[in-house]
Tab-separated table of N, CA and C in Angstrom:
chain	number	residue	atom	x	y	z
E	14	PHE	N	-53.368	13.356	-34.676
E	14	PHE	CA	-53.029	13.665	-36.057
E	14	PHE	C	-51.562	13.361	-36.294
E	15	ILE	N	-51.270	12.807	-37.469
E	15	ILE	CA	-49.885	12.553	-37.867
E	15	ILE	C	-49.675	13.133	-39.263
E	16	LYS	N	-48.445	13.353	-39.606
E	16	LYS	CA	-48.122	13.819	-40.952
E	16	LYS	C	-48.275	12.641	-41.916
E	17	LEU	N	-48.685	12.944	-43.132
E	17	LEU	CA	-48.923	11.909	-44.133
E	17	LEU	C	-47.677	11.054	-44.368
E	18	LYS	N	-46.508	11.671	-44.308
E	18	LYS	CA	-45.263	10.916	-44.533
E	18	LYS	C	-45.011	9.885	-43.437
E	19	ASP	N	-45.633	10.034	-42.282
E	19	ASP	CA	-45.427	9.116	-41.161
E	19	ASP	C	-46.434	7.973	-41.113
E	20	ILE	N	-47.341	7.943	-42.057
E	20	ILE	CA	-48.384	6.914	-42.034
E	20	ILE	C	-47.803	5.510	-42.184
E	21	LYS	N	-46.646	5.402	-42.808
E	21	LYS	CA	-46.004	4.093	-42.991
E	21	LYS	C	-45.735	3.401	-41.659
E	22	ASP	N	-45.621	4.163	-40.587
E	22	ASP	CA	-45.379	3.583	-39.263
E	22	ASP	C	-46.609	2.880	-38.695
E	23	TYR	N	-47.748	3.020	-39.355
E	23	TYR	CA	-49.001	2.486	-38.833
E	23	TYR	C	-49.596	1.376	-39.688
E	24	ILE	N	-48.931	1.043	-40.798
E	24	ILE	CA	-49.501	0.024	-41.672
E	24	ILE	C	-49.309	-1.364	-41.091
E	25	TYR	N	-50.235	-2.249	-41.434
E	25	TYR	CA	-50.256	-3.638	-40.993
E	25	TYR	C	-50.140	-3.782	-39.479
E	26	LYS	N	-50.729	-2.838	-38.787
E	26	LYS	CA	-50.858	-2.944	-37.332
E	26	LYS	C	-52.308	-3.340	-37.054
E	27	ASP	N	-52.586	-3.742	-35.874
E	27	ASP	CA	-53.934	-4.184	-35.513
E	27	ASP	C	-54.790	-3.004	-35.038
E	28	ILE	N	-54.745	-1.915	-35.819
E	28	ILE	CA	-55.522	-0.713	-35.506
E	28	ILE	C	-56.069	-0.131	-36.802
E	29	GLU	N	-57.126	0.645	-36.665
E	29	GLU	CA	-57.657	1.353	-37.826
E	29	GLU	C	-56.924	2.689	-37.952
E	30	VAL	N	-56.586	3.049	-39.185
E	30	VAL	CA	-55.912	4.311	-39.454
E	30	VAL	C	-56.638	4.979	-40.611
E	31	TYR	N	-56.885	6.268	-40.459
E	31	TYR	CA	-57.591	7.025	-41.482
E	31	TYR	C	-56.775	8.241	-41.879
E	32	ARG	N	-57.042	8.719	-43.074
E	32	ARG	CA	-56.470	9.996	-43.492
E	32	ARG	C	-57.601	10.879	-43.985
E	33	SER	N	-57.373	12.163	-43.928
E	33	SER	CA	-58.350	13.101	-44.450
E	33	SER	C	-58.430	12.943	-45.965
E	34	MET	N	-59.578	13.229	-46.518
E	34	MET	CA	-59.715	13.212	-47.972
E	34	MET	C	-58.891	14.340	-48.591
E	35	PHE	N	-58.539	15.330	-47.780
E	35	PHE	CA	-57.828	16.515	-48.245
E	35	PHE	C	-56.518	16.683	-47.497
E	36	LEU	N	-55.645	17.474	-48.075
E	36	LEU	CA	-54.425	17.876	-47.385
E	36	LEU	C	-54.785	19.096	-46.541
E	37	LEU	N	-54.365	19.109	-45.297
E	37	LEU	CA	-54.728	20.174	-44.363
E	37	LEU	C	-53.473	20.925	-43.926
E	38	ASP	N	-53.613	22.216	-43.645
E	38	ASP	CA	-52.444	22.961	-43.196
E	38	ASP	C	-52.180	22.699	-41.709
E	39	ASP	N	-51.110	23.268	-41.184
E	39	ASP	CA	-50.689	22.974	-39.811
E	39	ASP	C	-51.667	23.444	-38.737
E	40	SER	N	-52.654	24.230	-39.095
E	40	SER	CA	-53.636	24.641	-38.091
E	40	SER	C	-54.475	23.456	-37.599
E	41	ILE	N	-54.405	22.324	-38.285
E	41	ILE	CA	-55.128	21.126	-37.837
E	41	ILE	C	-54.653	20.689	-36.456
E	42	TYR	N	-53.384	20.963	-36.133
E	42	TYR	CA	-52.838	20.535	-34.840
E	42	TYR	C	-53.438	21.303	-33.666
E	43	ASP	N	-54.154	22.387	-33.956
E	43	ASP	CA	-54.860	23.135	-32.917
E	43	ASP	C	-56.290	22.646	-32.739
E	44	CYS	N	-56.699	21.675	-33.522
E	44	CYS	CA	-58.072	21.163	-33.509
E	44	CYS	C	-58.139	19.835	-32.756
E	45	LYS	N	-59.311	19.556	-32.224
E	45	LYS	CA	-59.531	18.262	-31.567
E	45	LYS	C	-60.036	17.222	-32.553
E	46	SER	N	-60.614	17.661	-33.667
E	46	SER	CA	-61.111	16.754	-34.694
E	46	SER	C	-61.042	17.432	-36.054
E	47	VAL	N	-61.144	16.649	-37.103
E	47	VAL	CA	-61.142	17.200	-38.455
E	47	VAL	C	-62.356	18.098	-38.657
E	48	LYS	N	-63.453	17.809	-37.980
E	48	LYS	CA	-64.669	18.623	-38.097
E	48	LYS	C	-64.437	20.070	-37.667
E	49	GLU	N	-63.512	20.283	-36.739
E	49	GLU	CA	-63.218	21.637	-36.243
E	49	GLU	C	-62.354	22.449	-37.207
E	50	TYR	N	-61.679	21.794	-38.114
E	50	TYR	CA	-60.707	22.446	-38.995
E	50	TYR	C	-61.387	23.492	-39.881
E	51	LYS	N	-60.802	24.683	-39.949
E	51	LYS	CA	-61.344	25.776	-40.772
E	51	LYS	C	-60.282	26.389	-41.675
E	52	GLY	N	-59.195	25.659	-41.936
E	52	GLY	CA	-58.100	26.205	-42.728
E	52	GLY	C	-58.270	25.979	-44.217
E	53	ILE	N	-57.138	25.930	-44.888
E	53	ILE	CA	-57.083	25.750	-46.339
E	53	ILE	C	-56.982	24.255	-46.651
E	54	TYR	N	-57.748	23.824	-47.632
E	54	TYR	CA	-57.755	22.432	-48.074
E	54	TYR	C	-56.982	22.315	-49.388
E	55	GLY	N	-56.167	21.268	-49.482
E	55	GLY	CA	-55.487	20.939	-50.721
E	55	GLY	C	-55.908	19.538	-51.138
E	56	LEU	N	-55.513	19.122	-52.334
E	56	LEU	CA	-55.916	17.816	-52.834
E	56	LEU	C	-54.757	17.197	-53.600
E	57	ASP	N	-54.368	15.982	-53.224
E	57	ASP	CA	-53.266	15.311	-53.900
E	57	ASP	C	-53.725	14.159	-54.780
E	58	ARG	N	-54.996	13.772	-54.659
E	58	ARG	CA	-55.513	12.646	-55.423
E	58	ARG	C	-57.032	12.703	-55.394
E	59	LEU	N	-57.639	11.955	-56.288
E	59	LEU	CA	-59.086	11.783	-56.260
E	59	LEU	C	-59.351	10.337	-55.876
E	60	LEU	N	-60.208	10.142	-54.912
E	60	LEU	CA	-60.556	8.807	-54.447
E	60	LEU	C	-62.057	8.626	-54.622
E	61	PHE	N	-62.422	7.544	-55.265
E	61	PHE	CA	-63.821	7.221	-55.513
E	61	PHE	C	-64.171	6.002	-54.656
E	62	ASP	N	-65.204	6.136	-53.854
E	62	ASP	CA	-65.575	5.119	-52.872
E	62	ASP	C	-66.778	4.322	-53.370
E	63	PHE	N	-66.602	3.007	-53.468
E	63	PHE	CA	-67.668	2.095	-53.870
E	63	PHE	C	-67.961	1.186	-52.688
E	64	ASP	N	-69.118	1.339	-52.092
E	64	ASP	CA	-69.491	0.565	-50.914
E	64	ASP	C	-70.142	-0.758	-51.293
E	65	TYR	N	-69.868	-1.774	-50.485
E	65	TYR	CA	-70.555	-3.056	-50.633
E	65	TYR	C	-72.004	-2.859	-50.205
E	66	LYS	N	-72.924	-3.310	-51.053
E	66	LYS	CA	-74.332	-3.208	-50.692
E	66	LYS	C	-74.932	-4.598	-50.572
E	67	LYS	N	-75.306	-5.202	-51.664
E	67	LYS	CA	-75.953	-6.516	-51.600
E	67	LYS	C	-75.185	-7.614	-52.307
E	68	SER	N	-74.374	-7.244	-53.279
E	68	SER	CA	-73.751	-8.252	-54.131
E	68	SER	C	-72.294	-7.909	-54.420
E	69	GLY	N	-71.406	-8.804	-54.058
E	69	GLY	CA	-69.994	-8.618	-54.371
E	69	GLY	C	-69.728	-8.641	-55.858
E	70	SER	N	-70.436	-9.484	-56.589
E	70	SER	CA	-70.201	-9.559	-58.035
E	70	SER	C	-70.652	-8.273	-58.729
E	71	LYS	N	-71.779	-7.705	-58.302
E	71	LYS	CA	-72.224	-6.423	-58.877
E	71	LYS	C	-71.241	-5.308	-58.538
E	72	LEU	N	-70.713	-5.345	-57.334
E	72	LEU	CA	-69.747	-4.344	-56.907
E	72	LEU	C	-68.490	-4.408	-57.768
E	73	ILE	N	-67.978	-5.588	-57.988
E	73	ILE	CA	-66.787	-5.750	-58.825
E	73	ILE	C	-67.062	-5.270	-60.252
E	74	LYS	N	-68.221	-5.599	-60.801
E	74	LYS	CA	-68.577	-5.131	-62.148
E	74	LYS	C	-68.627	-3.611	-62.200
E	75	GLU	N	-69.182	-2.994	-61.165
E	75	GLU	CA	-69.263	-1.529	-61.110
E	75	GLU	C	-67.866	-0.910	-61.086
E	76	VAL	N	-66.968	-1.473	-60.301
E	76	VAL	CA	-65.601	-0.951	-60.212
E	76	VAL	C	-64.888	-1.107	-61.559
E	77	LEU	N	-65.026	-2.262	-62.197
E	77	LEU	CA	-64.391	-2.472	-63.498
E	77	LEU	C	-64.991	-1.557	-64.567
E	78	ASN	N	-66.291	-1.346	-64.522
E	78	ASN	CA	-66.954	-0.426	-65.439
E	78	ASN	C	-66.447	1.001	-65.218
E	79	PHE	N	-66.285	1.378	-63.956
E	79	PHE	CA	-65.791	2.712	-63.629
E	79	PHE	C	-64.365	2.893	-64.149
E	80	ARG	N	-63.526	1.876	-63.968
E	80	ARG	CA	-62.159	1.931	-64.479
E	80	ARG	C	-62.165	2.159	-65.991
E	81	SER	N	-63.016	1.450	-66.704
E	81	SER	CA	-63.134	1.646	-68.155
E	81	SER	C	-63.568	3.068	-68.477
E	82	GLY	N	-64.493	3.593	-67.665
E	82	GLY	CA	-64.938	4.969	-67.852
E	82	GLY	C	-63.816	5.981	-67.648
E	83	LEU	N	-62.950	5.723	-66.685
E	83	LEU	CA	-61.800	6.610	-66.469
E	83	LEU	C	-60.858	6.577	-67.667
E	84	ILE	N	-60.636	5.385	-68.203
E	84	ILE	CA	-59.775	5.256	-69.389
E	84	ILE	C	-60.399	5.997	-70.564
E	85	ASP	N	-61.719	5.914	-70.702
E	85	ASP	CA	-62.422	6.657	-71.751
E	85	ASP	C	-62.259	8.167	-71.570
E	86	ARG	N	-62.013	8.609	-70.332
E	86	ARG	CA	-61.785	10.027	-70.026
E	86	ARG	C	-60.313	10.402	-70.154
E	87	ASN	N	-59.544	9.510	-70.738
E	87	ASN	CA	-58.114	9.716	-70.973
E	87	ASN	C	-57.257	9.692	-69.710
E	88	VAL	N	-57.724	9.004	-68.675
E	88	VAL	CA	-56.871	8.761	-67.520
E	88	VAL	C	-56.006	7.558	-67.890
E	89	ASP	N	-54.702	7.734	-67.826
E	89	ASP	CA	-53.779	6.652	-68.167
E	89	ASP	C	-53.987	5.500	-67.189
E	90	GLN	N	-54.207	4.296	-67.721
E	90	GLN	CA	-54.516	3.145	-66.870
E	90	GLN	C	-53.426	2.844	-65.850
E	91	LYS	N	-52.179	3.237	-66.125
E	91	LYS	CA	-51.117	2.970	-65.157
E	91	LYS	C	-51.268	3.822	-63.897
E	92	TYR	N	-52.112	4.851	-63.944
E	92	TYR	CA	-52.324	5.708	-62.775
E	92	TYR	C	-53.616	5.378	-62.025
E	93	ILE	N	-54.350	4.391	-62.485
E	93	ILE	CA	-55.595	4.004	-61.822
E	93	ILE	C	-55.283	2.902	-60.817
E	94	GLN	N	-55.461	3.216	-59.548
E	94	GLN	CA	-55.216	2.244	-58.482
E	94	GLN	C	-56.557	1.773	-57.926
E	95	ILE	N	-56.698	0.471	-57.779
E	95	ILE	CA	-57.895	-0.105	-57.171
E	95	ILE	C	-57.484	-0.718	-55.838
E	96	TRP	N	-58.231	-0.379	-54.805
E	96	TRP	CA	-57.965	-0.887	-53.452
E	96	TRP	C	-59.218	-1.558	-52.922
E	97	PHE	N	-59.072	-2.725	-52.355
E	97	PHE	CA	-60.140	-3.340	-51.581
E	97	PHE	C	-60.030	-2.745	-50.188
E	98	SER	N	-61.113	-2.173	-49.682
E	98	SER	CA	-61.049	-1.435	-48.417
E	98	SER	C	-61.327	-2.293	-47.188
E	99	GLY	N	-61.570	-3.561	-47.406
E	99	GLY	CA	-61.957	-4.436	-46.303
E	99	GLY	C	-63.433	-4.775	-46.382
E	100	ARG	N	-64.175	-4.027	-47.210
E	100	ARG	CA	-65.589	-4.304	-47.493
E	100	ARG	C	-65.953	-3.873	-48.901
E	101	GLY	N	-65.587	-2.675	-49.264
E	101	GLY	CA	-65.871	-2.137	-50.596
E	101	GLY	C	-64.573	-1.905	-51.350
E	102	PHE	N	-64.612	-0.968	-52.293
E	102	PHE	CA	-63.428	-0.649	-53.083
E	102	PHE	C	-63.218	0.856	-53.148
E	103	HIS	N	-61.964	1.250	-53.234
E	103	HIS	CA	-61.577	2.628	-53.497
E	103	HIS	C	-60.816	2.626	-54.810
E	104	VAL	N	-61.173	3.527	-55.691
E	104	VAL	CA	-60.437	3.719	-56.932
E	104	VAL	C	-59.764	5.085	-56.805
E	105	VAL	N	-58.449	5.099	-56.975
E	105	VAL	CA	-57.659	6.312	-56.762
E	105	VAL	C	-56.950	6.683	-58.049
E	106	ILE	N	-57.024	7.978	-58.378
E	106	ILE	CA	-56.301	8.514	-59.530
E	106	ILE	C	-55.639	9.818	-59.098
E	107	PRO	N	-54.630	10.262	-59.854
E	107	PRO	CA	-54.054	11.577	-59.543
E	107	PRO	C	-55.111	12.664	-59.694
E	108	GLU	N	-54.935	13.741	-59.004
E	108	GLU	CA	-55.854	14.879	-59.101
E	108	GLU	C	-55.583	15.561	-60.441
E	109	TYR	N	-56.452	15.357	-61.412
E	109	TYR	CA	-56.182	15.874	-62.755
E	109	TYR	C	-56.976	17.109	-63.126
E	110	TYR	N	-57.809	17.607	-62.226
E	110	TYR	CA	-58.575	18.814	-62.531
E	110	TYR	C	-57.756	20.095	-62.361
E	111	GLY	N	-56.730	20.042	-61.534
E	111	GLY	CA	-55.950	21.261	-61.270
E	111	GLY	C	-56.583	22.146	-60.215
E	112	PHE	N	-57.292	21.552	-59.264
E	112	PHE	CA	-57.892	22.334	-58.183
E	112	PHE	C	-56.809	23.071	-57.405
E	113	LYS	N	-57.088	24.301	-57.061
E	113	LYS	CA	-56.173	25.103	-56.249
E	113	LYS	C	-56.601	25.007	-54.786
E	114	PRO	N	-55.631	24.994	-53.860
E	114	PRO	CA	-55.990	24.980	-52.434
E	114	PRO	C	-56.881	26.176	-52.081
E	115	SER	N	-57.904	25.895	-51.271
E	115	SER	CA	-58.807	26.964	-50.835
E	115	SER	C	-59.627	26.484	-49.644
E	116	ASP	N	-60.347	27.415	-49.035
E	116	ASP	CA	-61.184	27.047	-47.898
E	116	ASP	C	-62.504	26.404	-48.327
E	117	ASN	N	-62.864	26.513	-49.610
E	117	ASN	CA	-64.111	25.898	-50.085
E	117	ASN	C	-63.867	24.737	-51.051
E	118	LEU	N	-62.646	24.207	-51.053
E	118	LEU	CA	-62.302	23.115	-51.964
E	118	LEU	C	-63.193	21.877	-51.800
E	119	PRO	N	-63.532	21.443	-50.575
E	119	PRO	CA	-64.391	20.254	-50.470
E	119	PRO	C	-65.708	20.381	-51.233
E	120	ALA	N	-66.356	21.513	-51.133
E	120	ALA	CA	-67.628	21.712	-51.834
E	120	ALA	C	-67.423	21.720	-53.349
E	121	LEU	N	-66.353	22.346	-53.801
E	121	LEU	CA	-66.058	22.409	-55.232
E	121	LEU	C	-65.778	21.017	-55.793
E	122	VAL	N	-64.985	20.228	-55.081
E	122	VAL	CA	-64.661	18.878	-55.537
E	122	VAL	C	-65.920	18.011	-55.549
E	123	ARG	N	-66.708	18.111	-54.498
E	123	ARG	CA	-67.936	17.320	-54.410
E	123	ARG	C	-68.862	17.597	-55.595
E	124	GLU	N	-69.087	18.853	-55.898
E	124	GLU	CA	-69.968	19.213	-57.014
E	124	GLU	C	-69.380	18.787	-58.357
E	125	THR	N	-68.076	18.870	-58.501
E	125	THR	CA	-67.419	18.445	-59.746
E	125	THR	C	-67.568	16.942	-59.949
E	126	ILE	N	-67.309	16.165	-58.901
E	126	ILE	CA	-67.441	14.707	-58.990
E	126	ILE	C	-68.895	14.329	-59.262
E	127	LYS	N	-69.813	14.980	-58.582
E	127	LYS	CA	-71.250	14.722	-58.775
E	127	LYS	C	-71.650	14.992	-60.235
E	128	ARG	N	-71.155	16.095	-60.787
E	128	ARG	CA	-71.485	16.472	-62.165
E	128	ARG	C	-70.838	15.533	-63.180
E	129	ASP	N	-69.568	15.217	-62.989
E	129	ASP	CA	-68.800	14.505	-64.014
E	129	ASP	C	-68.923	12.983	-63.963
E	130	PHE	N	-69.429	12.452	-62.861
E	130	PHE	CA	-69.488	10.992	-62.734
E	130	PHE	C	-70.901	10.498	-62.432
E	131	LYS	N	-71.872	11.115	-63.077
E	131	LYS	CA	-73.262	10.653	-62.962
E	131	LYS	C	-73.359	9.239	-63.522
E	132	GLY	N	-74.226	8.465	-62.945
E	132	GLY	CA	-74.441	7.117	-63.449
E	132	GLY	C	-73.607	6.053	-62.761
E	133	TYR	N	-72.654	6.478	-61.934
E	133	TYR	CA	-71.858	5.511	-61.174
E	133	TYR	C	-72.327	5.522	-59.724
E	134	ASP	N	-72.254	4.385	-59.090
E	134	ASP	CA	-72.703	4.251	-57.706
E	134	ASP	C	-71.571	4.611	-56.738
E	135	ILE	N	-71.141	5.859	-56.821
E	135	ILE	CA	-70.047	6.376	-55.997
E	135	ILE	C	-70.637	7.037	-54.758
E	136	ASP	N	-70.029	6.777	-53.621
E	136	ASP	CA	-70.387	7.482	-52.399
E	136	ASP	C	-69.705	8.850	-52.463
E	137	LEU	N	-70.472	9.922	-52.433
E	137	LEU	CA	-69.908	11.272	-52.538
E	137	LEU	C	-69.297	11.685	-51.195
E	138	ILE	N	-68.061	11.319	-51.009
E	138	ILE	CA	-67.392	11.461	-49.719
E	138	ILE	C	-66.616	12.755	-49.572
E	139	TYR	N	-66.706	13.632	-50.535
E	139	TYR	CA	-65.918	14.859	-50.467
E	139	TYR	C	-66.635	15.922	-49.647
E	140	ASP	N	-66.400	15.883	-48.348
E	140	ASP	CA	-66.840	16.970	-47.488
E	140	ASP	C	-65.672	17.349	-46.595
E	141	ASN	N	-65.771	18.479	-45.927
E	141	ASN	CA	-64.615	19.025	-45.218
E	141	ASN	C	-64.139	18.177	-44.036
E	142	ALA	N	-64.949	17.282	-43.519
E	142	ALA	CA	-64.554	16.498	-42.344
E	142	ALA	C	-64.348	15.021	-42.656
E	143	ARG	N	-64.399	14.630	-43.912
E	143	ARG	CA	-64.343	13.210	-44.265
E	143	ARG	C	-62.945	12.640	-44.091
E	144	ILE	N	-62.920	11.471	-43.515
E	144	ILE	CA	-61.688	10.704	-43.421
E	144	ILE	C	-61.925	9.365	-44.110
E	145	ILE	N	-60.847	8.758	-44.571
E	145	ILE	CA	-60.946	7.517	-45.334
E	145	ILE	C	-59.851	6.562	-44.849
E	146	ARG	N	-60.149	5.290	-44.880
E	146	ARG	CA	-59.192	4.292	-44.417
E	146	ARG	C	-57.863	4.423	-45.168
E	147	ALA	N	-56.769	4.399	-44.443
E	147	ALA	CA	-55.436	4.468	-45.043
E	147	ALA	C	-55.065	3.118	-45.652
E	148	GLU	N	-54.259	3.158	-46.675
E	148	GLU	CA	-53.814	1.960	-47.372
E	148	GLU	C	-53.026	1.044	-46.435
E	149	HIS	N	-53.205	-0.243	-46.598
E	149	HIS	CA	-52.499	-1.275	-45.827
E	149	HIS	C	-52.821	-1.229	-44.334
E	150	THR	N	-54.019	-0.736	-44.002
E	150	THR	CA	-54.427	-0.718	-42.597
E	150	THR	C	-55.702	-1.518	-42.436
E	151	LYS	N	-56.017	-1.845	-41.202
E	151	LYS	CA	-57.082	-2.799	-40.908
E	151	LYS	C	-58.470	-2.154	-40.851
E	152	ASN	N	-59.433	-2.866	-41.398
E	152	ASN	CA	-60.841	-2.536	-41.249
E	152	ASN	C	-61.349	-3.420	-40.110
E	153	MET	N	-61.598	-2.829	-38.958
E	153	MET	CA	-61.955	-3.622	-37.783
E	153	MET	C	-63.339	-4.270	-37.916
E	154	LYS	N	-64.217	-3.697	-38.749
E	154	LYS	CA	-65.550	-4.293	-38.948
E	154	LYS	C	-65.448	-5.638	-39.662
E	155	SER	N	-64.562	-5.717	-40.634
E	155	SER	CA	-64.429	-6.952	-41.420
E	155	SER	C	-63.223	-7.788	-40.991
E	156	ASP	N	-62.327	-7.191	-40.226
E	156	ASP	CA	-61.083	-7.833	-39.808
E	156	ASP	C	-60.180	-8.111	-41.015
E	157	LEU	N	-60.306	-7.291	-42.051
E	157	LEU	CA	-59.509	-7.404	-43.270
E	157	LEU	C	-58.750	-6.105	-43.502
E	158	TYR	N	-57.723	-6.173	-44.329
E	158	TYR	CA	-56.886	-5.014	-44.607
E	158	TYR	C	-57.249	-4.350	-45.930
E	159	LYS	N	-56.974	-3.039	-45.997
E	159	LYS	CA	-57.115	-2.316	-47.251
E	159	LYS	C	-55.885	-2.642	-48.087
E	160	ILE	N	-56.111	-3.320	-49.212
E	160	ILE	CA	-55.011	-3.809	-50.038
E	160	ILE	C	-55.212	-3.422	-51.504
E	161	PRO	N	-54.109	-3.305	-52.249
E	161	PRO	CA	-54.238	-3.047	-53.691
E	161	PRO	C	-54.698	-4.313	-54.410
E	162	ILE	N	-55.542	-4.112	-55.395
E	162	ILE	CA	-56.037	-5.220	-56.220
E	162	ILE	C	-55.855	-4.829	-57.687
E	163	HIS	N	-55.176	-5.649	-58.437
E	163	HIS	CA	-54.988	-5.375	-59.863
E	163	HIS	C	-56.303	-5.635	-60.596
E	164	TYR	N	-56.604	-4.806	-61.568
E	164	TYR	CA	-57.872	-4.958	-62.288
E	164	TYR	C	-58.005	-6.327	-62.940
E	165	SER	N	-56.891	-6.890	-63.415
E	165	SER	CA	-56.990	-8.209	-64.060
E	165	SER	C	-57.395	-9.280	-63.052
E	166	TYR	N	-57.031	-9.101	-61.781
E	166	TYR	CA	-57.471	-10.037	-60.747
E	166	TYR	C	-58.981	-9.913	-60.573
E	167	LEU	N	-59.484	-8.687	-60.569
E	167	LEU	CA	-60.937	-8.484	-60.434
E	167	LEU	C	-61.709	-9.066	-61.606
E	168	GLU	N	-61.107	-9.060	-62.765
E	168	GLU	CA	-61.775	-9.607	-63.946
E	168	GLU	C	-61.952	-11.121	-63.869
E	169	THR	N	-61.116	-11.778	-63.089
E	169	THR	CA	-61.115	-13.237	-63.103
E	169	THR	C	-61.420	-13.883	-61.745
E	170	HIS	N	-61.667	-13.067	-60.722
E	170	HIS	CA	-61.920	-13.619	-59.389
E	170	HIS	C	-63.179	-13.006	-58.790
E	171	ASN	N	-63.736	-13.706	-57.811
E	171	ASN	CA	-64.966	-13.219	-57.191
E	171	ASN	C	-64.668	-12.471	-55.893
E	172	TYR	N	-65.713	-11.914	-55.321
E	172	TYR	CA	-65.597	-11.095	-54.119
E	172	TYR	C	-64.998	-11.880	-52.951
E	173	GLU	N	-65.402	-13.118	-52.786
E	173	GLU	CA	-64.880	-13.933	-51.681
E	173	GLU	C	-63.378	-14.170	-51.833
E	174	GLU	N	-62.921	-14.324	-53.070
E	174	GLU	CA	-61.485	-14.505	-53.312
E	174	GLU	C	-60.711	-13.218	-53.015
E	175	VAL	N	-61.303	-12.085	-53.322
E	175	VAL	CA	-60.685	-10.798	-52.982
E	175	VAL	C	-60.578	-10.667	-51.464
E	176	LYS	N	-61.650	-11.002	-50.758
E	176	LYS	CA	-61.619	-10.941	-49.294
E	176	LYS	C	-60.527	-11.845	-48.725
E	177	ALA	N	-60.349	-13.008	-49.319
E	177	ALA	CA	-59.326	-13.938	-48.831
E	177	ALA	C	-57.924	-13.344	-48.965
E	178	LEU	N	-57.704	-12.512	-49.978
E	178	LEU	CA	-56.404	-11.852	-50.132
E	178	LEU	C	-56.154	-10.816	-49.038
E	179	ALA	N	-57.220	-10.257	-48.513
E	179	ALA	CA	-57.098	-9.141	-47.571
E	179	ALA	C	-56.806	-9.571	-46.139
E	180	ILE	N	-56.574	-10.850	-45.949
E	180	ILE	CA	-56.126	-11.324	-44.639
E	180	ILE	C	-54.619	-11.122	-44.606
E	181	LEU	N	-54.136	-10.478	-43.590
E	181	LEU	CA	-52.736	-10.056	-43.487
E	181	LEU	C	-51.722	-11.063	-44.016
E	182	GLN	N	-51.746	-12.261	-43.537
E	182	GLN	CA	-50.718	-13.225	-43.883
E	182	GLN	C	-50.783	-13.683	-45.341
E	183	ASN	N	-51.920	-13.544	-45.981
E	183	ASN	CA	-52.080	-14.050	-47.340
E	183	ASN	C	-51.703	-13.057	-48.435
E	184	HIS	N	-51.571	-11.787	-48.109
E	184	HIS	CA	-51.380	-10.812	-49.177
E	184	HIS	C	-49.905	-10.626	-49.517
E	185	PRO	N	-49.552	-10.720	-50.814
E	185	PRO	CA	-48.143	-10.632	-51.207
E	185	PRO	C	-47.473	-9.315	-50.825
E	186	SER	N	-48.218	-8.214	-50.746
E	186	SER	CA	-47.574	-6.939	-50.413
E	186	SER	C	-47.156	-6.883	-48.948
E	187	TYR	N	-47.690	-7.776	-48.123
E	187	TYR	CA	-47.311	-7.775	-46.709
E	187	TYR	C	-45.805	-7.968	-46.541
E	188	GLU	N	-45.236	-8.909	-47.239
E	188	GLU	CA	-43.799	-9.173	-47.116
E	188	GLU	C	-42.985	-7.969	-47.573
E	189	ILE	N	-43.442	-7.308	-48.632
E	189	ILE	CA	-42.742	-6.121	-49.129
E	189	ILE	C	-42.763	-5.028	-48.063
E	190	TRP	N	-43.943	-4.750	-47.504
E	190	TRP	CA	-44.065	-3.701	-46.495
E	190	TRP	C	-43.337	-4.077	-45.220
E	191	LYS	N	-43.343	-5.340	-44.860
E	191	LYS	CA	-42.663	-5.797	-43.659
E	191	LYS	C	-41.158	-5.504	-43.765
E	192	LYS	N	-40.595	-5.727	-44.955
E	192	LYS	CA	-39.170	-5.472	-45.164
E	192	LYS	C	-38.877	-3.980	-45.173
E	193	ASP	N	-39.754	-3.187	-45.836
E	193	ASP	CA	-39.517	-1.755	-45.981
E	193	ASP	C	-39.894	-0.967	-44.743
E	194	GLY	N	-40.880	-1.441	-44.001
E	194	GLY	CA	-41.436	-0.658	-42.903
E	194	GLY	C	-40.844	-1.014	-41.603
């Protein structure tokens, strides 16, 4: 386990790096796995997971449709981040519900997302032991990196072109992170 602020030391390395879906208190350091954790859960963001199934073009349409749905819910578009995960997409927004840290937060978030986002093909990943690929880290199954993708790029490019961006040397953010990290 590492602190979230230290994750920058692991980006663009040839390893997979994950973070918990939730913020965990220091009792996590007494655990061997996230599954063992029984402390208080906090939430700093909402992440919506869209898995690749059969069609990259359908997946991109679903993500763009979801983004429009968030805007219809008054989420400011400047706060909607889209990430290609190396196979699917993650859409991240600030935590706008005002959830308070608690020991049952994963169940509460899961039920809220299930209720409020019916009709979208979202993987309901909010459980107490869930981990998710960290930004700018490698997906070893696809050999591609989790990278940010601007919605306008998704509107005009196909899935194969998105995958081509996720190769380390081709992505423009690599140079930025290389200098900063």
